[in-house]
Short mmCIF file of C-alpha atoms and ligand atoms in Angstrom, two decimals:
data_model
loop_
_atom_site.label_atom_id
_atom_site.label_comp_id
_atom_site.label_asym_id
_atom_site.label_seq_id
_atom_site.Cartn_x
_atom_site.Cartn_y
_atom_site.Cartn_z
CA MET A 141 77.85 107.83 17.38
CA LYS A 142 76.52 107.81 14.02
CA ARG A 143 79.02 106.93 11.38
CA VAL A 144 81.97 104.82 11.60
CA LEU A 145 84.87 105.06 9.08
CA ILE A 146 86.50 101.72 8.15
CA ALA A 147 90.18 102.34 8.04
CA ASN A 148 90.85 99.02 6.29
CA ARG A 149 89.78 96.71 3.63
CA GLY A 150 89.32 93.19 2.45
CA GLU A 151 87.11 90.86 4.88
CA ILE A 152 87.34 92.59 7.71
CA ALA A 153 86.35 95.72 6.28
CA LEU A 154 82.82 93.86 5.46
CA ARG A 155 82.98 92.29 8.56
CA ILE A 156 82.80 95.87 10.53
CA ILE A 157 80.28 97.06 8.03
CA ARG A 158 77.90 94.43 8.73
CA ALA A 159 78.35 95.23 12.39
CA CYS A 160 77.87 98.64 11.86
CA HIS A 161 74.46 98.12 10.32
CA GLU A 162 73.28 96.05 12.62
CA GLU A 163 74.15 98.55 15.51
CA GLY A 164 72.21 100.67 13.29
CA LEU A 165 75.52 102.76 12.65
CA GLU A 166 76.10 103.80 9.38
CA ALA A 167 79.65 102.93 7.87
CA VAL A 168 81.97 104.95 5.83
CA ALA A 169 84.32 102.85 3.43
CA VAL A 170 87.77 104.11 2.15
CA TYR A 171 89.80 102.44 -0.89
CA SER A 172 92.90 102.80 -3.15
CA ALA A 173 93.05 102.81 -6.49
CA ALA A 174 93.35 98.92 -6.97
CA ASP A 175 89.90 98.69 -4.53
CA ARG A 176 87.90 100.98 -6.49
CA ARG A 177 85.69 97.92 -7.35
CA SER A 178 86.01 95.67 -4.23
CA PRO A 179 83.01 94.63 -2.21
CA HIS A 180 83.72 96.49 0.70
CA VAL A 181 83.46 99.79 -1.40
CA ARG A 182 79.70 98.28 -2.42
CA ALA A 183 78.74 97.13 1.38
CA ALA A 184 79.18 100.70 2.72
CA ASP A 185 76.73 103.97 2.51
CA HIS A 186 79.74 105.93 1.45
CA ALA A 187 82.92 105.41 0.33
CA ILE A 188 85.77 107.64 0.23
CA ALA A 189 88.86 107.32 -2.41
CA ILE A 190 92.47 107.59 -0.23
CA GLY A 191 94.97 107.13 -2.90
CA PRO A 192 97.11 104.92 -4.85
CA ALA A 193 97.61 101.26 -4.62
CA PRO A 194 100.87 101.09 -2.51
CA PRO A 195 99.46 101.02 1.02
CA ALA A 196 101.81 103.60 2.16
CA GLU A 197 100.08 106.04 -0.11
CA SER A 198 96.60 104.93 1.01
CA TYR A 199 95.45 102.28 4.07
CA LEU A 200 99.07 103.49 6.09
CA SER A 201 98.46 106.98 5.62
CA ILE A 202 97.08 108.83 8.71
CA GLU A 203 96.88 112.13 7.30
CA ARG A 204 94.56 110.87 4.06
CA LEU A 205 92.33 108.77 6.42
CA ILE A 206 91.77 111.93 9.00
CA ALA A 207 90.86 113.88 6.01
CA ALA A 208 88.74 111.49 4.70
CA ALA A 209 87.03 111.15 8.37
CA HIS A 210 86.17 114.74 8.21
CA GLU A 211 85.29 114.77 4.67
CA SER A 212 82.56 112.00 5.15
CA GLY A 213 81.21 113.45 8.34
CA ALA A 214 82.45 110.26 10.28
CA ASP A 215 82.66 110.88 14.03
CA ALA A 216 84.39 107.21 14.73
CA VAL A 217 87.16 105.47 13.15
CA HIS A 218 87.39 101.58 13.43
CA PRO A 219 90.87 100.40 12.12
CA GLY A 220 90.50 96.76 12.09
CA TYR A 221 93.54 94.71 11.77
CA GLY A 222 96.77 95.10 10.11
CA PHE A 223 97.81 98.45 8.74
CA LEU A 224 97.18 100.96 11.53
CA ALA A 225 95.40 99.12 14.03
CA GLU A 226 98.23 99.10 16.79
CA ARG A 227 100.22 102.51 15.65
CA ALA A 228 99.43 104.54 18.97
CA ALA A 229 100.25 107.73 17.12
CA PHE A 230 97.09 106.83 14.84
CA ALA A 231 95.04 106.18 17.58
CA GLU A 232 96.26 109.55 18.96
CA ALA A 233 95.72 111.16 15.64
CA VAL A 234 92.04 109.88 15.99
CA GLU A 235 91.62 111.55 19.34
CA GLN A 236 93.16 114.73 18.66
CA ALA A 237 90.71 115.28 15.55
CA GLU A 238 87.91 114.55 18.15
CA LEU A 239 86.97 111.22 16.69
CA ILE A 240 85.74 108.11 18.67
CA PHE A 241 88.88 105.83 18.02
CA VAL A 242 87.05 102.22 17.78
CA GLY A 243 89.81 100.80 20.33
CA PRO A 244 91.61 100.96 23.01
CA PRO A 245 93.10 103.93 24.58
CA SER A 246 96.22 105.06 22.50
CA ALA A 247 98.24 104.75 26.13
CA ALA A 248 97.25 101.00 26.41
CA ILE A 249 98.47 100.46 22.78
CA ARG A 250 101.77 102.32 23.71
CA ALA A 251 102.55 100.49 26.68
CA MET A 252 101.94 96.69 25.19
CA GLY A 253 103.83 98.23 22.14
CA ASP A 254 106.89 98.36 23.94
CA LYS A 255 107.98 94.48 25.03
CA THR A 256 109.89 95.62 28.05
CA GLU A 257 107.95 97.68 29.59
CA ALA A 258 104.59 95.43 29.10
CA ARG A 259 106.83 92.67 30.75
CA ARG A 260 107.35 95.22 33.98
CA ARG A 261 103.82 96.00 33.85
CA MET A 262 102.76 92.34 33.77
CA GLN A 263 104.87 91.41 36.57
CA GLU A 264 103.46 94.50 38.59
CA ALA A 265 100.14 92.87 38.19
CA GLY A 266 100.94 89.21 39.14
CA VAL A 267 100.80 87.94 35.57
CA PRO A 268 103.15 85.29 35.14
CA ILE A 269 106.05 86.41 32.26
CA VAL A 270 108.81 84.10 30.31
CA PRO A 271 112.17 84.24 32.85
CA GLY A 272 114.38 86.85 31.33
CA GLY A 273 115.35 90.64 31.99
CA SER A 274 112.77 93.46 31.98
CA ALA A 275 115.05 96.14 30.61
CA PRO A 276 117.20 96.23 26.97
CA VAL A 277 120.36 94.75 27.27
CA ASP A 278 122.98 97.02 25.86
CA ASP A 279 126.50 95.74 25.99
CA PRO A 280 127.87 91.91 25.34
CA ALA A 281 129.09 91.34 28.70
CA ALA A 282 126.16 92.15 30.39
CA ALA A 283 124.40 89.99 28.29
CA VAL A 284 126.60 87.06 28.59
CA ALA A 285 125.95 87.30 32.23
CA ALA A 286 122.33 87.82 32.29
CA ALA A 287 122.20 84.41 29.72
CA GLU A 288 124.06 82.55 32.17
CA GLU A 289 121.37 83.88 35.20
CA ILE A 290 118.78 83.01 32.87
CA GLY A 291 120.03 79.68 31.71
CA TYR A 292 120.44 78.29 27.73
CA PRO A 293 119.00 77.97 25.84
CA VAL A 294 117.99 81.81 25.42
CA MET A 295 115.87 84.14 23.36
CA VAL A 296 117.12 87.45 22.09
CA LYS A 297 114.01 89.64 21.19
CA ALA A 298 113.45 93.10 19.99
CA ALA A 299 111.88 95.56 22.53
CA ALA A 300 110.03 97.22 19.96
CA GLY A 301 108.98 93.93 18.44
CA GLY A 302 106.31 91.46 18.09
CA GLY A 303 104.95 89.01 15.65
CA GLY A 304 108.24 87.39 15.56
CA LYS A 305 110.57 89.54 14.03
CA GLY A 306 114.03 90.15 15.38
CA MET A 307 113.97 87.06 17.51
CA ARG A 308 116.70 84.86 17.68
CA VAL A 309 117.16 81.42 19.75
CA VAL A 310 120.62 81.10 21.16
CA ARG A 311 121.88 77.58 22.76
CA ASP A 312 125.26 78.89 24.07
CA PRO A 313 127.61 81.86 25.41
CA GLY A 314 129.63 81.69 22.37
CA ALA A 315 126.45 82.25 19.34
CA LEU A 316 125.21 85.21 21.83
CA SER A 317 127.12 88.46 20.89
CA ALA A 318 126.17 87.15 16.87
CA ALA A 319 122.49 86.53 17.96
CA LEU A 320 122.37 90.22 19.84
CA GLU A 321 123.81 91.98 16.79
CA THR A 322 121.73 90.37 14.19
CA ALA A 323 118.33 90.61 16.37
CA ALA A 324 119.38 94.70 17.07
CA SER A 325 119.92 95.28 13.16
CA GLU A 326 116.56 93.31 12.05
CA SER A 327 114.75 95.05 14.67
CA LEU A 328 116.15 98.69 13.39
CA LYS A 329 115.27 97.74 10.19
CA ALA A 330 111.39 96.84 10.71
CA PHE A 331 110.79 99.15 13.84
CA GLY A 332 113.29 101.81 13.54
CA ASP A 333 114.46 100.81 17.23
CA SER A 334 117.67 98.58 18.07
CA SER A 335 116.64 97.57 21.82
CA VAL A 336 117.09 94.09 22.48
CA TYR A 337 116.25 92.22 25.86
CA LEU A 338 116.85 88.62 26.91
CA GLU A 339 114.27 85.38 28.13
CA LYS A 340 114.34 82.07 28.50
CA PHE A 341 113.51 80.26 25.49
CA ILE A 342 110.35 77.80 25.92
CA GLU A 343 110.62 74.75 24.04
CA HIS A 344 107.60 73.13 22.31
CA PRO A 345 104.81 75.26 23.43
CA ARG A 346 101.40 75.63 22.49
CA HIS A 347 100.31 79.47 21.41
CA ILE A 348 97.19 79.97 23.43
CA GLU A 349 95.68 83.43 23.54
CA ILE A 350 92.92 84.39 25.73
CA GLN A 351 90.24 87.24 24.41
CA VAL A 352 89.33 90.19 26.68
CA LEU A 353 86.55 92.82 26.62
CA ALA A 354 86.45 95.86 28.80
CA ASP A 355 83.68 98.66 28.51
CA GLY A 356 85.57 100.58 31.42
CA GLU A 357 83.21 99.28 34.04
CA ARG A 358 84.25 95.63 33.62
CA THR A 359 86.90 93.56 32.10
CA VAL A 360 85.82 89.94 31.25
CA HIS A 361 87.56 87.17 29.51
CA LEU A 362 86.28 84.93 26.92
CA GLY A 363 88.02 82.06 26.80
CA GLU A 364 91.14 81.01 24.55
CA ARG A 365 91.89 80.32 21.30
CA GLU A 366 94.59 77.76 20.38
CA CYS A 367 96.72 78.99 17.58
CA SER A 368 99.87 76.74 17.34
CA ILE A 369 99.05 76.08 13.79
CA GLN A 370 101.50 78.11 12.41
CA ARG A 371 103.98 78.85 9.39
CA ARG A 372 106.94 81.40 9.92
CA HIS A 373 104.55 83.35 12.25
CA GLN A 374 101.54 83.38 9.98
CA LYS A 375 98.81 81.68 11.67
CA LEU A 376 96.78 78.93 9.14
CA VAL A 377 94.57 77.01 11.75
CA GLU A 378 92.96 78.36 14.85
CA GLU A 379 90.28 76.92 17.25
CA ALA A 380 88.15 77.42 20.51
CA PRO A 381 88.36 76.04 22.72
CA SER A 382 92.01 74.43 23.11
CA VAL A 383 91.98 70.37 23.69
CA ALA A 384 94.96 71.41 26.15
CA LEU A 385 92.90 73.53 28.84
CA SER A 386 90.62 72.24 31.74
CA VAL A 387 88.17 74.54 32.91
CA ASP A 388 90.59 75.27 35.71
CA LEU A 389 93.39 76.39 33.48
CA ARG A 390 90.75 78.41 31.65
CA GLU A 391 89.74 80.16 34.25
CA TRP A 392 93.61 80.40 35.31
CA MET A 393 94.75 81.96 32.07
CA GLY A 394 91.97 83.91 31.76
CA ALA A 395 92.26 85.52 35.20
CA ALA A 396 96.00 86.35 34.30
CA ALA A 397 94.60 88.05 30.85
CA VAL A 398 92.17 90.12 32.45
CA SER A 399 94.69 91.57 35.10
CA ALA A 400 97.01 92.18 31.96
CA ALA A 401 94.24 94.26 30.31
CA GLN A 402 93.41 96.12 33.72
CA ALA A 403 97.24 97.00 34.52
CA VAL A 404 97.20 99.36 31.06
CA GLY A 405 93.53 100.58 31.43
CA TYR A 406 92.33 98.27 28.61
CA ARG A 407 88.92 99.51 26.82
CA GLY A 408 87.31 97.41 24.10
CA ALA A 409 88.35 94.05 22.32
CA GLY A 410 91.99 92.74 23.03
CA THR A 411 93.86 89.63 23.08
CA CYS A 412 96.47 88.41 25.27
CA GLU A 413 99.02 85.77 23.82
CA PHE A 414 100.74 83.08 26.06
CA LEU A 415 103.01 80.22 25.68
CA LEU A 416 101.28 76.85 27.38
CA THR A 417 104.12 74.43 28.28
CA GLU A 418 103.26 70.58 28.06
CA ASP A 419 103.34 70.45 32.21
CA GLY A 420 100.56 73.45 32.03
CA SER A 421 102.74 76.45 32.75
CA PHE A 422 101.75 79.39 30.73
CA TYR A 423 103.41 82.57 30.03
CA PHE A 424 102.46 86.14 28.71
CA LEU A 425 104.13 86.85 25.85
CA GLU A 426 102.28 90.22 24.39
CA MET A 427 98.71 91.70 24.18
CA ASN A 428 97.32 92.49 20.47
CA THR A 429 95.43 95.79 21.23
CA ARG A 430 93.17 95.13 17.93
CA ILE A 431 90.60 92.74 16.92
CA GLN A 432 92.33 89.58 15.26
CA VAL A 433 91.88 88.04 12.38
CA GLU A 434 90.79 84.73 14.14
CA HIS A 435 88.34 86.23 16.42
CA PRO A 436 85.14 84.57 14.87
CA VAL A 437 86.02 81.12 16.32
CA THR A 438 85.56 82.88 19.96
CA GLU A 439 82.42 84.39 18.49
CA LEU A 440 81.01 80.88 17.48
CA VAL A 441 81.87 79.27 20.94
CA TYR A 442 80.79 81.87 23.20
CA GLY A 443 77.98 83.57 21.23
CA VAL A 444 78.95 87.19 21.07
CA ASP A 445 79.84 89.42 18.40
CA LEU A 446 83.11 91.14 19.28
CA VAL A 447 82.60 93.60 16.56
CA ARG A 448 79.46 94.96 17.69
CA GLU A 449 80.69 94.82 21.36
CA GLN A 450 83.52 96.94 20.23
CA LEU A 451 81.56 99.56 18.46
CA ARG A 452 79.11 99.72 21.45
CA ILE A 453 82.12 99.96 23.96
CA ALA A 454 83.61 102.55 22.02
CA GLY A 455 80.05 104.46 21.91
CA GLY A 456 80.20 104.60 25.48
CA LEU A 457 77.44 101.66 25.93
CA PRO A 458 78.13 99.03 28.81
CA MET A 459 78.88 95.67 26.76
CA ARG A 460 76.41 92.88 26.76
CA VAL A 461 78.32 90.17 27.88
CA HIS A 462 77.87 89.09 31.87
CA PRO A 463 80.65 86.79 32.99
CA GLY A 464 77.69 84.11 34.39
CA TRP A 465 77.12 83.33 30.96
CA LEU A 466 80.42 83.23 29.55
CA ASN A 467 81.08 79.38 28.85
CA PRO A 468 82.15 78.05 25.72
CA ARG A 469 79.81 75.80 23.95
CA GLY A 470 81.08 73.31 21.19
CA TRP A 471 83.99 73.61 19.21
CA ALA A 472 85.01 76.00 16.41
CA LEU A 473 87.93 75.81 13.92
CA GLU A 474 89.21 78.41 11.72
CA CYS A 475 90.54 77.67 8.41
CA ARG A 476 92.78 80.69 6.41
CA ILE A 477 92.23 80.75 2.95
CA THR A 478 95.25 82.56 1.42
CA SER A 479 96.34 83.16 -2.11
CA GLU A 480 99.60 80.92 -1.91
CA ASP A 481 100.68 78.53 -3.60
CA PRO A 482 101.94 75.42 -1.57
CA ALA A 483 103.82 73.79 -4.85
CA ASN A 484 106.19 77.23 -5.04
CA GLY A 485 107.30 77.43 -1.17
CA PHE A 486 103.80 79.33 -0.30
CA LEU A 487 104.59 82.22 -2.37
CA PRO A 488 101.74 84.66 -2.80
CA SER A 489 99.82 83.90 -5.94
CA THR A 490 97.89 86.66 -8.60
CA GLY A 491 95.73 86.56 -10.68
CA ARG A 492 91.55 87.05 -11.44
CA ILE A 493 89.03 84.86 -9.51
CA GLU A 494 87.75 83.26 -12.09
CA TYR A 495 85.21 81.15 -10.33
CA LEU A 496 84.15 80.82 -6.73
CA ARG A 497 82.19 78.49 -5.25
CA VAL A 498 81.43 79.32 -1.27
CA PRO A 499 80.90 76.22 1.10
CA ALA A 500 77.38 76.47 3.02
CA GLY A 501 75.21 74.54 5.27
CA PRO A 502 74.85 74.07 8.94
CA GLY A 503 77.47 75.84 11.22
CA VAL A 504 79.66 77.45 8.25
CA ARG A 505 80.57 80.55 8.14
CA TRP A 506 82.52 82.28 5.10
CA ASP A 507 84.36 85.54 6.03
CA SER A 508 85.42 86.67 2.89
CA GLY A 509 86.72 89.95 0.97
CA VAL A 510 86.81 88.92 -2.51
CA GLU A 511 84.34 87.72 -5.00
CA ILE A 512 84.15 86.25 -8.74
CA GLY A 513 85.93 88.54 -11.11
CA ASP A 514 87.78 90.43 -8.38
CA GLU A 515 91.83 90.61 -9.07
CA VAL A 516 94.39 89.85 -6.53
CA THR A 517 97.48 91.51 -6.36
CA LEU A 518 100.77 91.73 -4.27
CA TYR A 519 99.47 95.07 -2.98
CA TYR A 520 97.67 93.49 0.28
CA ASP A 521 97.63 90.53 2.25
CA SER A 522 96.95 86.80 0.68
CA LEU A 523 94.46 86.38 3.05
CA LEU A 524 91.36 85.68 0.63
CA ALA A 525 88.77 84.27 3.35
CA LYS A 526 88.31 82.60 6.37
CA LEU A 527 86.43 79.48 6.47
CA ILE A 528 85.10 78.81 9.80
CA VAL A 529 82.90 75.94 10.93
CA TRP A 530 81.05 75.38 14.52
CA ALA A 531 79.86 71.80 15.61
CA PRO A 532 78.84 70.30 19.12
CA ASP A 533 82.73 68.55 19.37
CA ARG A 534 85.92 69.03 18.01
CA ALA A 535 85.72 66.03 15.88
CA GLN A 536 82.41 66.98 14.41
CA ALA A 537 84.10 70.37 13.97
CA ILE A 538 86.87 68.66 11.85
CA THR A 539 84.09 66.16 9.90
CA ARG A 540 82.56 69.74 8.76
CA MET A 541 85.65 71.72 8.28
CA THR A 542 86.65 68.88 5.44
CA GLN A 543 83.52 69.07 3.73
CA ALA A 544 83.37 72.58 4.03
CA LEU A 545 86.69 72.51 2.44
CA ASP A 546 85.40 69.52 -0.02
CA GLU A 547 82.55 72.45 -1.22
CA LEU A 548 85.37 74.95 -1.80
CA VAL A 549 85.97 75.80 -5.19
CA VAL A 550 88.73 78.51 -6.37
CA VAL A 551 89.58 79.04 -9.83
CA GLY A 552 92.13 81.67 -11.24
CA VAL A 553 94.52 81.77 -8.19
CA ALA A 554 96.32 79.30 -6.33
CA THR A 555 95.38 78.75 -2.85
CA ASN A 556 96.32 76.71 0.38
CA GLN A 557 92.91 74.84 0.12
CA ALA A 558 94.73 71.31 -0.23
CA PHE A 559 97.30 72.11 2.81
CA HIS A 560 94.06 72.25 4.90
CA ARG A 561 92.47 69.15 3.35
CA ARG A 562 95.36 67.23 4.24
CA LEU A 563 95.65 68.53 7.89
CA MET A 564 91.98 67.72 8.98
CA ALA A 565 92.90 64.52 7.77
CA ASP A 566 96.31 64.14 9.98
CA PRO A 567 95.97 61.84 12.69
CA ASP A 568 98.17 63.86 14.75
CA PHE A 569 96.08 67.09 14.28
CA ARG A 570 92.93 64.94 15.12
CA LYS A 571 94.40 63.98 18.40
CA GLY A 572 94.99 67.46 19.31
CA GLU A 573 98.67 67.02 19.39
CA ILE A 574 99.89 70.34 18.16
CA ASP A 575 102.60 72.66 19.29
CA ILE A 576 104.34 75.76 17.57
CA GLN A 577 106.95 73.60 15.98
CA PHE A 578 104.24 71.01 14.60
CA LEU A 579 104.09 72.43 11.02
CA GLU A 580 108.24 72.38 11.04
CA ARG A 581 108.30 68.64 12.19
CA ARG A 582 105.38 68.14 9.17
CA ALA A 583 106.87 69.29 6.14
CA ASP A 584 104.92 66.38 4.57
CA LEU A 585 101.67 68.45 5.12
CA LEU A 586 103.15 71.49 3.23
CA ALA A 587 104.52 69.74 0.32
CA GLN A 588 101.86 68.99 -2.72
CA ASN A 589 103.48 65.28 -3.55
CA VAL A 590 101.26 64.78 -6.31
CA SER A 591 102.63 65.18 -9.94
CA PRO A 592 100.89 67.23 -12.43
CA GLY A 593 100.63 64.44 -14.73
CA ARG A 594 98.93 62.47 -11.75
CA ILE A 595 96.56 65.45 -10.99
CA LEU A 596 95.27 64.85 -14.87
CA ASP A 597 94.65 61.35 -14.35
CA LEU A 598 92.84 62.11 -10.80
CA ALA A 599 90.92 64.82 -12.26
CA VAL A 600 89.66 62.13 -14.86
CA ALA A 601 88.85 59.74 -12.47
CA ALA A 602 87.09 62.20 -9.78
CA ALA A 603 84.80 63.38 -13.22
CA LEU A 604 83.97 59.80 -13.88
CA ALA A 605 83.06 59.27 -10.28
CA GLU A 606 81.07 62.24 -9.83
CA ASP A 607 79.07 61.45 -12.92
CA HIS A 608 78.57 57.72 -11.67
CA ALA A 609 77.22 59.18 -8.40
CA ARG A 610 74.85 61.44 -9.93
CA HIS A 611 73.26 58.43 -11.66
CA ALA A 612 72.96 56.39 -8.63
CA ARG A 613 71.57 59.31 -6.71
CA ARG A 614 68.87 59.66 -9.53
CA PRO A 615 65.23 59.22 -8.34
CA VAL A 616 63.36 56.21 -9.72
CA ALA A 617 59.91 56.60 -9.73
CA THR A 618 58.00 53.83 -7.35
CA ALA A 619 54.32 52.25 -7.19
CA GLU A 620 53.75 54.65 -4.42
CA THR A 621 55.04 57.93 -5.83
CA ALA A 622 52.14 60.25 -7.34
CA THR A 623 52.99 60.87 -10.81
CA PRO A 624 52.01 63.53 -12.63
CA SER A 625 52.27 61.90 -16.02
CA GLU A 626 52.80 58.86 -18.09
CA TRP A 627 55.44 60.67 -19.97
CA ALA A 628 57.31 61.64 -16.71
CA ARG A 629 56.81 58.04 -15.08
CA GLN A 630 58.51 56.50 -18.03
CA ALA A 631 61.20 58.99 -18.51
CA ARG A 632 62.39 58.47 -14.66
CA SER A 633 62.06 54.70 -14.89
CA GLU A 634 64.47 54.95 -17.60
CA GLY A 635 66.49 57.45 -15.66
CA LEU A 636 65.94 60.08 -18.27
CA ARG A 637 65.77 64.17 -17.24
C1 LIG B 698 108.96 83.02 22.43
C2 LIG B 698 108.82 81.87 21.81
C3 LIG B 698 109.88 80.89 22.85
N1 LIG B 698 110.28 81.44 24.00
N2 LIG B 698 109.54 83.81 23.50
C4 LIG B 698 107.39 84.53 18.47
C5 LIG B 698 106.36 85.86 18.17
C6 LIG B 698 106.18 86.67 19.30
N3 LIG B 698 104.98 86.72 19.75
C7 LIG B 698 106.90 85.58 20.53
N4 LIG B 698 107.25 84.47 19.77
C8 LIG B 698 107.70 83.64 20.59
N5 LIG B 698 108.29 83.70 21.47
C9 LIG B 698 110.25 82.32 24.46
N6 LIG B 698 110.79 82.89 25.59
C10 LIG B 698 108.39 81.04 20.80
C11 LIG B 698 107.68 81.94 19.80
C12 LIG B 698 107.57 81.60 19.02
C13 LIG B 698 106.11 81.40 18.54
C14 LIG B 698 105.06 82.03 19.61
C15 LIG B 698 103.68 82.03 19.35
C16 LIG B 698 103.36 81.49 18.20
C17 LIG B 698 104.23 80.91 17.02
C18 LIG B 698 105.40 80.59 17.57
C19 LIG B 698 106.76 80.67 16.20
C20 LIG B 698 108.10 80.62 16.82
C21 LIG B 698 108.27 81.11 17.76
#
């Protein structure tokens, strides 16, 4: 493996390019017409135009990506996340073109993509799954009987689903047939498949996911990520480790994730999603057969570069992690900075990034795909950057994140920065008292409850306070201070510059 084509854009494309270079590999960027001048294009060693801005004609076109790989002389393809990352047909097309797919075998993607098949495989492997059916239900009468057996509330889920589409909660038999119908039609529209199945609905769980790595020889886990802070299936904040896991529970869930990966012949980096209840029971939900957005929090607490390990494994090298070393150290938090306007129902906001001040300092990581001058459009995901911090413990990580959020300035597009600041200050969040419904209960954190007029007053007050603080910080010469000249000494003592 010498040259890797990155079938993606934005922050993850840059992240992969950096890993390629550290591994001594060349990186090939692909770009749509909207991304001609994007940072990932400049960072790569080669760049190939693959089509117009709409994803269907560029980043989602298997044909154009394979053609770009051949044209550039690439011998491997990294899909990143989103776009084609979990399409078994893409992995297959890459394999058939005699290129290396930097990801799991297409068969593992396919097995985990069908949720009822995944449940059957997990059951055989002894991985705990949510009580419910492991085959699609085809008629309402059978569904009523199955729901009775499972016990209400139940959840209707799309067999082809994932990520929350085609799901319905049903609290009594009277509501079941309508839910079956809407879930089936939603699933048909989203995935081209109308099969649905039933599960027990788990109330107020945490969303915990376990990172795994497999190199064909060994399969290991790298602990958990706590991903409960989400809104409408979009994660906003992730952390590692989770306050809810003891050392023992981490090993139990880790062992379950390793069994899940082994059951489908997994290779590379992958993530098993679990629901964790208050009493410490956990249930496998699904496996994400890709590198995930939130992978950096695991990297920081485990000291492992997951993307470099993906590249090594794809190239046939053993992974450089040894189970004996794998212990989490300290605490990491990630805030997803999106171009979404909290004052406008979190709708995507567009515009030119007119100014950007990036946070820095010890334990601060900024994974971003945008720079000053870049245009934020509606063609792609609204993720602008991931702000990630590491500190020795959770309280210090929150303090560090608060400071980093204070340093961050984005001018030109609305962002969710203020939401993150409110969350970091929230007493319940600081106590770690969170579950997947946290933000539904806490609409106050999502809302911008400051009027525009009040913001102007606050801006003036902030400017005055900053000016005052600068005066207070101005160095004053003392008797011991070596003075380069009488002019400078006088100027300093008078507070002049
Ligand atoms: C569930 C559930 C409760 N009970 N299944 C959402 C996305 C998909 N991965 C599965 N999901 C859920 N499945 C049962 N039986 C609650 C969710 C769920 C959820 C899960 C993880 C993170 C956020 C979520 C938000 C709403 C619902």
